[in-house]
CSV table of C-alpha atoms in Angstrom, one decimal:
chain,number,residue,atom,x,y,z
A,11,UNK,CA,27.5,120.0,152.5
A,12,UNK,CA,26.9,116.7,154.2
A,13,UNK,CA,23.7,117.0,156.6
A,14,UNK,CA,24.6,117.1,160.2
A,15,UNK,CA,22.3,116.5,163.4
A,16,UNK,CA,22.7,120.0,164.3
A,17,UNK,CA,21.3,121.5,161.1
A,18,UNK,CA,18.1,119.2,161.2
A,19,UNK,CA,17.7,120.4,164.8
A,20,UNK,CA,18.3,123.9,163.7
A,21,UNK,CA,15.2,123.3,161.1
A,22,UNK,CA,13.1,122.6,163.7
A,23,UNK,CA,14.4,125.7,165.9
A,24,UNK,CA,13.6,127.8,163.0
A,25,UNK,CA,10.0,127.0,163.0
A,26,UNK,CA,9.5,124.5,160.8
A,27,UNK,CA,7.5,121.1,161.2
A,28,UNK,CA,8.7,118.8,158.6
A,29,UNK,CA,11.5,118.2,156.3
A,30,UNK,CA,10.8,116.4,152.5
A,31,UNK,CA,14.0,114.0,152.0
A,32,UNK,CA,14.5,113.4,148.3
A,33,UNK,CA,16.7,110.4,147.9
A,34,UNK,CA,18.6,109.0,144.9
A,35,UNK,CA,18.8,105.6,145.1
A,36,UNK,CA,19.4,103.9,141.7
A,37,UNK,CA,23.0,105.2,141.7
A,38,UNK,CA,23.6,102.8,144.9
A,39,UNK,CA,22.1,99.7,143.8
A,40,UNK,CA,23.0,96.8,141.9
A,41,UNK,CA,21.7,97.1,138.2
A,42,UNK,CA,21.1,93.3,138.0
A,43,UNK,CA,19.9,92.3,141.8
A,44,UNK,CA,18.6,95.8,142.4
A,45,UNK,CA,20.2,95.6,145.8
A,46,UNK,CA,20.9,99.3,147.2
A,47,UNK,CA,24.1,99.8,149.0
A,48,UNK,CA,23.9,98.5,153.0
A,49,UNK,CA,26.1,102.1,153.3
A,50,UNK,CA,23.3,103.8,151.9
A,51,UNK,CA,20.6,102.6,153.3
A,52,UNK,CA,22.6,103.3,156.5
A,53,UNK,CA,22.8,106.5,156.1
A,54,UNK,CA,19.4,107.5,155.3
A,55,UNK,CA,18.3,106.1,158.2
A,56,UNK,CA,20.7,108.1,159.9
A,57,UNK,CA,19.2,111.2,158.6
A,58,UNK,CA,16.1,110.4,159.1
A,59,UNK,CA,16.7,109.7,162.8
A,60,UNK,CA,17.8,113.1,163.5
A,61,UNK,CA,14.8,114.3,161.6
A,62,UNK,CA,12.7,112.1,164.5
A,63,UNK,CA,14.8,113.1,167.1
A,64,UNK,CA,14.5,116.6,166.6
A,65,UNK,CA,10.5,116.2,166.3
A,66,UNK,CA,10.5,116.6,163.0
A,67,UNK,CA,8.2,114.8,160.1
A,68,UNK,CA,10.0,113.1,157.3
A,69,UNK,CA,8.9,112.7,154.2
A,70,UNK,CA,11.3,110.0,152.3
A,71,UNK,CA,11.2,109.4,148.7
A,72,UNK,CA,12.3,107.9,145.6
A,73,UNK,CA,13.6,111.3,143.7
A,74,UNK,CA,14.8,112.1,139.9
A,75,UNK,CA,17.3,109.2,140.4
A,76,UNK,CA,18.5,109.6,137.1
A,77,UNK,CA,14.7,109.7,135.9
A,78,UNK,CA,14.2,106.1,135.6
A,79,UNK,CA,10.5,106.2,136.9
A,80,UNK,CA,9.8,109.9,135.7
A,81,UNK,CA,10.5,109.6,132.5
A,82,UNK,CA,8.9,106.1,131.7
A,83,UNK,CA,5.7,106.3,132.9
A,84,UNK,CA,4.7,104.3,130.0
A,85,UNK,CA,3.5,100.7,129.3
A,86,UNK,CA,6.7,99.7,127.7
A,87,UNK,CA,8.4,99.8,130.8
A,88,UNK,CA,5.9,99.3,133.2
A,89,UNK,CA,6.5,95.7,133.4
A,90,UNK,CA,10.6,96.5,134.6
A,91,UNK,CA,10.2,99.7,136.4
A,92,UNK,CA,7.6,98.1,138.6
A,93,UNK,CA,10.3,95.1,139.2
A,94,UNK,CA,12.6,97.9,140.8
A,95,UNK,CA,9.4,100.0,142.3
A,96,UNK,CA,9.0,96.9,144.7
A,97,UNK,CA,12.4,95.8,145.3
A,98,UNK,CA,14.0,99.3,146.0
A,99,UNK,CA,10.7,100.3,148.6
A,100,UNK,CA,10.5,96.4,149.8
A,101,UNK,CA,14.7,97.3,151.1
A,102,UNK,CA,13.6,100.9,151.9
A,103,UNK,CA,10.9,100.1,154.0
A,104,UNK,CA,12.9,97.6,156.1
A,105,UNK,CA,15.6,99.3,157.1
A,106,UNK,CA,12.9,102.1,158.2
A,107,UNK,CA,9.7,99.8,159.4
A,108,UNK,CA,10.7,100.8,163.0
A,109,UNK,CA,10.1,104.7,163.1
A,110,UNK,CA,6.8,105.9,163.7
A,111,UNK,CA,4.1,107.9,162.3
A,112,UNK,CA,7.2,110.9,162.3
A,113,UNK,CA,8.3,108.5,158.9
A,114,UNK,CA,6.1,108.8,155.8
A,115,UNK,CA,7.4,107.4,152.4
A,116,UNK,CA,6.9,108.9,149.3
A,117,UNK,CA,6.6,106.9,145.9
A,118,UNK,CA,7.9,109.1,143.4
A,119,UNK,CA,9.0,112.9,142.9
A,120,UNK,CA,7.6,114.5,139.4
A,121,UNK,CA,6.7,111.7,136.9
A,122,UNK,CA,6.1,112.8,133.8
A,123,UNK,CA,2.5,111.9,132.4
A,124,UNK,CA,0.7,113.2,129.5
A,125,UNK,CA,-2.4,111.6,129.5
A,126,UNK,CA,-5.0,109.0,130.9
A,127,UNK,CA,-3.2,105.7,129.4
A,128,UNK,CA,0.2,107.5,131.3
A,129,UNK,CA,-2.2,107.7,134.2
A,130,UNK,CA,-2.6,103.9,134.6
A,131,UNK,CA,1.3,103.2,134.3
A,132,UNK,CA,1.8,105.5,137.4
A,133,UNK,CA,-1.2,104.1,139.5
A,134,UNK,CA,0.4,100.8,138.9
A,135,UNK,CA,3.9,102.0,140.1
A,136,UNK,CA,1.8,103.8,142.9
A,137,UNK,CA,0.2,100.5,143.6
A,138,UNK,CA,3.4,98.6,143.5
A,139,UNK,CA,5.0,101.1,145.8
A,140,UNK,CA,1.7,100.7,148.2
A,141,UNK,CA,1.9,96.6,148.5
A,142,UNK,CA,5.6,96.3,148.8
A,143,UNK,CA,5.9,98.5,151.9
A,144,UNK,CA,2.4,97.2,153.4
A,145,UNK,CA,4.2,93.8,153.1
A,146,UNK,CA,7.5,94.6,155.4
A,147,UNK,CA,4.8,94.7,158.0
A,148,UNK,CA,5.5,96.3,161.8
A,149,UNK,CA,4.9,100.2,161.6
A,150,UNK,CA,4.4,100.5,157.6
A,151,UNK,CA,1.1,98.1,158.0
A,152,UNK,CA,0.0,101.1,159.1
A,153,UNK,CA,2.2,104.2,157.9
A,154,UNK,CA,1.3,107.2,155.8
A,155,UNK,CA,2.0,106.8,152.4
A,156,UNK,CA,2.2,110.0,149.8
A,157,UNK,CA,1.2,109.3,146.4
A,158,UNK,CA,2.2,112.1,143.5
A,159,UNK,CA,-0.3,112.9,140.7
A,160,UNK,CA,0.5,113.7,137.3
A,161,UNK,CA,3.4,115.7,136.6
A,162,UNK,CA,2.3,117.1,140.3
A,163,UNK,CA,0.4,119.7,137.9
A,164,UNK,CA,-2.6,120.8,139.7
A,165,UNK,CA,-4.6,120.6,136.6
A,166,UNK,CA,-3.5,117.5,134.9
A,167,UNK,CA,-4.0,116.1,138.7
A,168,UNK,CA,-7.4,117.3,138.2
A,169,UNK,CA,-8.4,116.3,135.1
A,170,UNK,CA,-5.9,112.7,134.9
A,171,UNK,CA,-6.3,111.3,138.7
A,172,UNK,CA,-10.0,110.1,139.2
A,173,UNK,CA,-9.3,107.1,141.0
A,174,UNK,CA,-6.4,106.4,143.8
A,175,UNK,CA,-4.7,103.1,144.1
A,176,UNK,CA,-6.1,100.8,146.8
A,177,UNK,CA,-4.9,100.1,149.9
A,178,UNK,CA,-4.9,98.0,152.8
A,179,UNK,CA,-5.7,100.4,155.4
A,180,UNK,CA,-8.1,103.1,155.1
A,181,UNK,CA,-7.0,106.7,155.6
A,182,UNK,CA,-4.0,106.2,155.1
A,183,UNK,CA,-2.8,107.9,151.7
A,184,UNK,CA,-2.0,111.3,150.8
A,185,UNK,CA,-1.4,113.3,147.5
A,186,UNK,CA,1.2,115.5,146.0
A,187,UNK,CA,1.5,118.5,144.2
A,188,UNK,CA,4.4,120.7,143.1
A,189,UNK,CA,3.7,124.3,142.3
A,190,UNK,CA,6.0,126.9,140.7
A,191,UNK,CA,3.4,129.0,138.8
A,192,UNK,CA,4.0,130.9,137.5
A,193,UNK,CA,6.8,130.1,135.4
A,194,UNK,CA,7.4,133.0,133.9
A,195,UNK,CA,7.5,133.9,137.6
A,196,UNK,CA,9.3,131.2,139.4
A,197,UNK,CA,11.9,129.4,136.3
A,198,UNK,CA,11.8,131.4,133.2
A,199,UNK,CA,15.5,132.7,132.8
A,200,UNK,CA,15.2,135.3,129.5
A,201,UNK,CA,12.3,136.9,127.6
A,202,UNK,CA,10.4,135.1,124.8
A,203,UNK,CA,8.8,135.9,121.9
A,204,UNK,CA,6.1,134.3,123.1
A,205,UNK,CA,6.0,135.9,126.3
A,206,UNK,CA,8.1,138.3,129.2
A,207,UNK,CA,9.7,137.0,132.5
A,208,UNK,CA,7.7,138.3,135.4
A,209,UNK,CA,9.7,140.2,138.2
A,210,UNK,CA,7.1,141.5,140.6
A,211,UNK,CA,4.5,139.4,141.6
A,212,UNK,CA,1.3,140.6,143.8
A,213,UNK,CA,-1.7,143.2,143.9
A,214,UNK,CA,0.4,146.2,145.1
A,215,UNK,CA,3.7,145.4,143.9
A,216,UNK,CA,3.6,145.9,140.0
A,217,UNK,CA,6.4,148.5,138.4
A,218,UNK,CA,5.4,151.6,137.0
A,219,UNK,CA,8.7,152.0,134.8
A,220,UNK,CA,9.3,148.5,134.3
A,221,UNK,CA,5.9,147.5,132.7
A,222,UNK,CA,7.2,144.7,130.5
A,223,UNK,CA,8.1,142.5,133.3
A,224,UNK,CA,5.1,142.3,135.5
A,225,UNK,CA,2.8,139.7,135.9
A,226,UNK,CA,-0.2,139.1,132.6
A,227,UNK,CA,-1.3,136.0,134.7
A,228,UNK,CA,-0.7,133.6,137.5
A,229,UNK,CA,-1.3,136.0,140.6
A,230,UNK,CA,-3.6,135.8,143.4
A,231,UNK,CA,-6.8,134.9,141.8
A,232,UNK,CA,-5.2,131.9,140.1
A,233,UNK,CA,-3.3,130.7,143.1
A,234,UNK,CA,-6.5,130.7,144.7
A,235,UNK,CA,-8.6,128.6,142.1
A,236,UNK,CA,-5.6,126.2,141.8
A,237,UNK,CA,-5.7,125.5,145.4
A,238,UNK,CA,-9.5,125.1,145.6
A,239,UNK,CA,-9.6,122.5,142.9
A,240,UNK,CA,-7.0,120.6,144.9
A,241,UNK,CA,-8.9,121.1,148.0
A,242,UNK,CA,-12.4,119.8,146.4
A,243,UNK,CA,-10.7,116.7,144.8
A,244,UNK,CA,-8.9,115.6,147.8
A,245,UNK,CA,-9.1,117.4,151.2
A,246,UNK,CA,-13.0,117.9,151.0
A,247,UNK,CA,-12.7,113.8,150.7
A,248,UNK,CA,-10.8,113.4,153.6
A,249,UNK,CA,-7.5,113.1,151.7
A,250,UNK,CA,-4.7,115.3,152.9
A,251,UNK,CA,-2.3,116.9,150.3
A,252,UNK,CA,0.9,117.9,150.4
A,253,UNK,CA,2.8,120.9,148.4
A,254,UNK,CA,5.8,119.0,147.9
A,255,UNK,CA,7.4,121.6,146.6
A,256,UNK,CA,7.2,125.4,145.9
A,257,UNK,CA,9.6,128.3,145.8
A,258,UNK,CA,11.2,131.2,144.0
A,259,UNK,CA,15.1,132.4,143.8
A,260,UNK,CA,15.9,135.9,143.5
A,261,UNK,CA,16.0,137.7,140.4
A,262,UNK,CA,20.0,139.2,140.6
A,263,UNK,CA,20.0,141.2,137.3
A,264,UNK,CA,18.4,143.4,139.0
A,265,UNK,CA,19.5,147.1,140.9
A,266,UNK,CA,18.2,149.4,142.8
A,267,UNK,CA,14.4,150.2,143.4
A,268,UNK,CA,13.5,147.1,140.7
A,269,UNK,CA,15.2,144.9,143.3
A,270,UNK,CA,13.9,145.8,146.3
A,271,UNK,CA,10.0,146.0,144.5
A,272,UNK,CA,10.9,142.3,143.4
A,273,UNK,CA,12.5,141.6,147.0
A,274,UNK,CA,8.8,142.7,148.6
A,275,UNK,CA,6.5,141.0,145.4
A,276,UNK,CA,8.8,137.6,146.4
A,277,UNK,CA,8.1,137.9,150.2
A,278,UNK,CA,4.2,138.7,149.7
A,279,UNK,CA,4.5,135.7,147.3
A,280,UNK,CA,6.0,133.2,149.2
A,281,UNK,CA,3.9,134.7,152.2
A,282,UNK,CA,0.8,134.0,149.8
A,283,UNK,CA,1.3,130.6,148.9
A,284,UNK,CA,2.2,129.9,152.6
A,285,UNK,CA,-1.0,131.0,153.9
A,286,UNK,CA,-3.5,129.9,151.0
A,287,UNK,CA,-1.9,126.6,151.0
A,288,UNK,CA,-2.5,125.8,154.5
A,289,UNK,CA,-6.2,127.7,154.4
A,290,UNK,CA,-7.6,125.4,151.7
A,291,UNK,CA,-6.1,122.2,153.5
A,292,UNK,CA,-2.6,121.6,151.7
A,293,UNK,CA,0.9,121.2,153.6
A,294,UNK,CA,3.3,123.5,151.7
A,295,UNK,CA,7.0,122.4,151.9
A,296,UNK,CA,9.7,125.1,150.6
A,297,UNK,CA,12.0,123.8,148.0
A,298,UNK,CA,15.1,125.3,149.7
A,299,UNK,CA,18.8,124.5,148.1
A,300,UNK,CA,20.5,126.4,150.6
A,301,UNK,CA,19.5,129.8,150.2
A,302,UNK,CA,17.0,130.4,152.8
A,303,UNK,CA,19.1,128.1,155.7
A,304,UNK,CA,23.0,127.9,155.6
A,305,UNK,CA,23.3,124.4,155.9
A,306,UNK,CA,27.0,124.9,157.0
A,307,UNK,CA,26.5,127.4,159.6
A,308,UNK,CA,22.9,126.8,160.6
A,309,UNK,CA,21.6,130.7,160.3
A,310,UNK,CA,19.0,131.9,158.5
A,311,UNK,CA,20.5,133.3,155.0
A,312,UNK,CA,17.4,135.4,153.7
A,313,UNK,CA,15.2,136.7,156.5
A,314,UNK,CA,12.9,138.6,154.4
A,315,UNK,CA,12.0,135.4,152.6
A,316,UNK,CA,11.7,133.5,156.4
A,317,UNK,CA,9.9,135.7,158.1
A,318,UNK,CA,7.3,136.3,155.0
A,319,UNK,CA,7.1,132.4,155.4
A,320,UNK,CA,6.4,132.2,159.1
A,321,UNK,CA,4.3,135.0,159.4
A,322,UNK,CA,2.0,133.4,156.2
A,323,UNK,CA,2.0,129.8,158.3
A,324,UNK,CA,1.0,131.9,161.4
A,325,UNK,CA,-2.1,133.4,159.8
């Protein structure tokens, strides 16, 4: 449903800080000026506004957009894709300059990079993304700006990012990560030969009759060292990060005492990530679709999953 005032102001009653915007924007420009819709760009800002009014922070990005930056983070089109990077945040920027430090922009969602000659592509669309809104001057001369590593894979943001873009004001940058691991946990839809779906995630909350599906990697241990790598590279260096995205639906096919096992692994999950993210210095934002929040009726929809967020945030 269409986003009203009163459901952004409902976010905030719920408890929550800061809303991540992800924005198409390809699909409302001009594919030979690159000029984005004045409609559009109107109603972002409108969004946004009751994002600020309500308190809230708002994170505003370029998103999938039909993946013309995610899936050609490669020197063929680095040349063109940089052409739109600055002339969709140069038009972006402007029409936001005014908010303050409540405003962040994000350059990109999830681009897909494989390696360190990928690497360079995306620090050069980061760059581009940096300079254009630097140069729309007023409030972004001095704004917070999230940059998105690798993939957002922790380790291929470990291994690929040694070197941020520059900038003209220091402390200023922030970087992003995704995390939905595991898969076999969070995404994986049917049994492989090459491995199970998991169903119950967490020390205490493994089946005893339905062996097959619980975790063989991915629990707390490796939550914990993927965090702490994250925190070393960046927070330890005075460079916040933000979990742009994590999250896990519910598992349907299942009845009975399988479902309410997976109901409490999913809670103690989500409570987890909540509380280790924010522990080793990294902002975790829920990917929510509208199955935690009715966006219609502004109520919480899954309590159990709430409250096992809030209470992990609190501690």
């Amino acid at each position: 449903p269409k986003i009203t005032k009163e459901f952004v102001a409902f976010v905030k009653q719920s408890g929550f800080s800061a809303i991540r915007l992800p924005v198409s924007w390809d699909q409302y420009a001009n594919q030979t000026t690159g000029e984005i819709d004045a409609a559009w760009l109107a109603r972002v800002k409108e969004v946004v506004q009751y994002g600020v009014d309500s308190d809230l922070y708002v994170i505003v990005n370029i998103h999938w957009d039909d993946g013309w930056l995610e899936n050609n983070v490669v020197a063929a089109e680095q040349a063109n894709n940089n052409i739109k990077q600055k002339a969709f945040w140069e038009q972006i920027a402007t029409q936001l300059r005014d908010f303050d430090e409540h405003v962040l922009f994000a350059s990109a969602n999830e681009p897909n990079v494989k390696d360190a000659a990928q690497m360079a592509v995306l620090n050069s669309y980061h760059q581009t993304f940096i300079d254009a809104v630097r140069a729309t001057g007023g409030k972004n001369a001095h704004r917070v700006l999230v940059l998105q590593g690798p993939d957002t894979d922790i380790d291929k943001t470990n291994k690929l990012w040694t070197q941020l873009p520059t900038d003209s004001i220091a402390n200023k940058l922030m970087a992003e990560i995704h995390f939905y691991s595991p898969w076999n946990y969070t995404g994986m839809t049917k049994d492989e030969n090459w491995g199970n779906q998991f169903f119950y995630w967490g020390k205490g909350f493994h089946s005893t009759t339905d062996t097959a599906h619980n975790p063989t990697w991915g629990e707390e241990d490796y939550v914990d060292a993927q965090f702490k790598l994250m925190k070393t590279q960046f927070v330890d260096k005075g460079i916040p990060v933000i979990m742009g995205e994590f999250g896990t639906g519910v598992r349907k096919n299942l009845t009975g005492a399988d479902l309410q096992l997976h109901l409490d692994g999913r809670a103690y999950y989500l409570n987890y990530l909540t509380k280790q993210a924010i522990a080793n210095g990294l902002v975790p934002f829920l990917w929510d679709i509208g199955e935690l929040l009715d966006r219609t009726n502004n109520k919480v929809l899954d309590q159990k999953a709430f409250d096992a967020l809030m209470t992990g945030a609190a501690q």
